[in-house]
Amino acid sequence: MLHLKNYFTAIEQQELVELARKIAAISPMMTPVMPSGHKFNCQMTSCGTVAWTSDLTGYRYTKIHPVTKKPFAAMPDKLTLLAKKLANLVD
């Protein structure tokens, strides 16, 4: 696990929060349900081509948001670059 204490400035942290809010505006937060019918004790959203989901039919990846029935928000370039940077793939 990677611990990023003090990695982001306060401004960068706020920018990431705003980015997450933009994603959630397109692909709203939802509470997944286990196949047993029990709800998870969290909410989630996603972006990109596919996202993990769970409902009464099981756990899987899907291209369609289970609430909006639309594709998930596109993966922002900023998140892709951040992931590559943290994986030491980009300087």
CSV table of N, CA, C and O in Angstrom, one decimal, residues 29-63:
chain,number,residue,atom,x,y,z
A,29,MET,N,-23.5,8.7,-7.0
A,29,MET,CA,-23.2,7.7,-6.0
A,29,MET,C,-24.3,6.7,-5.9
A,29,MET,O,-25.5,7.1,-6.1
A,30,MET,N,-23.9,5.5,-5.6
A,30,MET,CA,-24.9,4.4,-5.4
A,30,MET,C,-24.5,3.5,-4.3
A,30,MET,O,-23.3,3.4,-4.0
A,31,THR,N,-25.4,2.8,-3.7
A,31,THR,CA,-25.1,1.8,-2.7
A,31,THR,C,-25.3,0.4,-3.3
A,31,THR,O,-26.4,0.0,-3.6
A,32,PRO,N,-24.2,-0.3,-3.5
A,32,PRO,CA,-24.3,-1.6,-4.0
A,32,PRO,C,-25.0,-2.6,-3.1
A,32,PRO,O,-25.0,-2.4,-1.9
A,33,VAL,N,-25.6,-3.6,-3.6
A,33,VAL,CA,-26.3,-4.6,-2.9
A,33,VAL,C,-25.6,-6.0,-3.1
A,33,VAL,O,-25.2,-6.3,-4.2
A,34,MET,N,-25.4,-6.7,-2.0
A,34,MET,CA,-24.8,-8.1,-2.2
A,34,MET,C,-25.9,-9.0,-2.7
A,34,MET,O,-27.1,-8.8,-2.6
A,35,PRO,N,-25.4,-10.1,-3.3
A,35,PRO,CA,-26.4,-11.1,-3.9
A,35,PRO,C,-27.3,-11.6,-2.8
A,35,PRO,O,-28.5,-12.0,-3.1
A,36,SER,N,-26.9,-11.5,-1.5
A,36,SER,CA,-27.8,-12.0,-0.4
A,36,SER,C,-28.9,-11.0,-0.1
A,36,SER,O,-29.9,-11.3,0.6
A,37,GLY,N,-28.8,-9.8,-0.7
A,37,GLY,CA,-29.8,-8.7,-0.5
A,37,GLY,C,-29.4,-7.7,0.5
A,37,GLY,O,-30.0,-6.6,0.6
A,38,HIS,N,-28.3,-7.9,1.2
A,38,HIS,CA,-27.8,-6.9,2.1
A,38,HIS,C,-27.1,-5.8,1.4
A,38,HIS,O,-26.3,-6.0,0.4
A,39,LYS,N,-27.3,-4.6,1.9
A,39,LYS,CA,-26.6,-3.4,1.3
A,39,LYS,C,-25.2,-3.3,1.8
A,39,LYS,O,-25.0,-3.6,3.0
A,40,PHE,N,-24.3,-2.9,1.0
A,40,PHE,CA,-23.0,-2.5,1.4
A,40,PHE,C,-23.1,-1.3,2.3
A,40,PHE,O,-24.0,-0.5,2.2
A,41,ASN,N,-22.1,-1.1,3.2
A,41,ASN,CA,-22.2,0.0,4.1
A,41,ASN,C,-21.4,1.2,3.6
A,41,ASN,O,-20.7,1.9,4.3
A,42,CYS,N,-21.4,1.4,2.3
A,42,CYS,CA,-20.7,2.4,1.6
A,42,CYS,C,-21.5,2.8,0.3
A,42,CYS,O,-22.3,2.1,-0.1
A,43,GLN,N,-21.1,4.0,-0.2
A,43,GLN,CA,-21.6,4.4,-1.5
A,43,GLN,C,-20.4,4.5,-2.4
A,43,GLN,O,-19.3,4.7,-1.9
A,44,MET,N,-20.6,4.4,-3.7
A,44,MET,CA,-19.5,4.4,-4.6
A,44,MET,C,-20.0,5.0,-6.0
A,44,MET,O,-21.2,5.0,-6.3
A,45,THR,N,-19.0,5.4,-6.7
A,45,THR,CA,-19.2,5.8,-8.1
A,45,THR,C,-18.0,5.3,-8.9
A,45,THR,O,-17.1,4.8,-8.3
A,46,SER,N,-18.0,5.6,-10.1
A,46,SER,CA,-16.8,5.2,-10.9
A,46,SER,C,-16.8,6.0,-12.2
A,46,SER,O,-17.7,6.7,-12.5
A,47,CYS,N,-15.6,5.9,-12.9
A,47,CYS,CA,-15.5,6.5,-14.2
A,47,CYS,C,-14.6,5.6,-15.0
A,47,CYS,O,-13.9,4.7,-14.5
A,48,GLY,N,-14.7,5.8,-16.3
A,48,GLY,CA,-13.9,5.0,-17.2
A,48,GLY,C,-14.9,4.0,-18.0
A,48,GLY,O,-16.1,4.1,-17.9
A,49,THR,N,-14.3,3.1,-18.7
A,49,THR,CA,-15.0,2.2,-19.6
A,49,THR,C,-15.9,1.2,-18.9
A,49,THR,O,-17.0,1.0,-19.3
A,50,VAL,N,-15.4,0.7,-17.8
A,50,VAL,CA,-16.1,-0.3,-17.0
A,50,VAL,C,-16.0,0.0,-15.5
A,50,VAL,O,-15.0,0.7,-15.1
A,51,ALA,N,-16.9,-0.5,-14.7
A,51,ALA,CA,-16.9,-0.3,-13.3
A,51,ALA,C,-17.4,-1.5,-12.6
A,51,ALA,O,-18.2,-2.3,-13.1
A,52,TRP,N,-16.9,-1.7,-11.4
A,52,TRP,CA,-17.3,-2.9,-10.6
A,52,TRP,C,-18.7,-2.5,-10.0
A,52,TRP,O,-18.9,-1.4,-9.6
A,53,THR,N,-19.5,-3.5,-10.0
A,53,THR,CA,-20.8,-3.4,-9.3
A,53,THR,C,-21.3,-4.7,-8.7
A,53,THR,O,-20.7,-5.7,-8.9
A,54,SER,N,-22.3,-4.6,-7.9
A,54,SER,CA,-22.9,-5.7,-7.2
A,54,SER,C,-24.4,-5.5,-7.1
A,54,SER,O,-24.8,-4.4,-6.7
A,55,ASP,N,-25.1,-6.5,-7.3
A,55,ASP,CA,-26.6,-6.5,-7.0
A,55,ASP,C,-27.1,-7.9,-6.8
A,55,ASP,O,-26.2,-8.8,-6.5
A,56,LEU,N,-28.3,-8.1,-6.8
A,56,LEU,CA,-28.9,-9.4,-6.5
A,56,LEU,C,-28.5,-10.5,-7.4
A,56,LEU,O,-28.5,-11.7,-7.0
A,57,THR,N,-28.0,-10.1,-8.6
A,57,THR,CA,-27.5,-11.1,-9.6
A,57,THR,C,-26.0,-11.5,-9.4
A,57,THR,O,-25.6,-12.3,-10.1
A,58,GLY,N,-25.3,-10.7,-8.6
A,58,GLY,CA,-23.9,-11.0,-8.4
A,58,GLY,C,-23.0,-9.9,-8.5
A,58,GLY,O,-23.4,-8.7,-8.7
A,59,TYR,N,-21.7,-10.2,-8.4
A,59,TYR,CA,-20.6,-9.2,-8.5
A,59,TYR,C,-20.1,-9.3,-10.0
A,59,TYR,O,-19.9,-10.4,-10.5
A,60,ARG,N,-19.8,-8.1,-10.5
A,60,ARG,CA,-19.3,-8.1,-11.9
A,60,ARG,C,-18.8,-6.7,-12.3
A,60,ARG,O,-19.0,-5.7,-11.6
A,61,TYR,N,-18.3,-6.6,-13.5
A,61,TYR,CA,-17.9,-5.3,-14.1
A,61,TYR,C,-19.0,-5.0,-15.1
A,61,TYR,O,-19.6,-5.9,-15.8
A,62,THR,N,-19.3,-3.7,-15.3
A,62,THR,CA,-20.3,-3.3,-16.2
A,62,THR,C,-19.9,-2.0,-16.9
A,62,THR,O,-19.2,-1.2,-16.4
A,63,LYS,N,-20.5,-1.8,-18.1
A,63,LYS,CA,-20.2,-0.6,-18.8
A,63,LYS,C,-21.3,0.4,-18.6
A,63,LYS,O,-21.2,1.6,-19.0
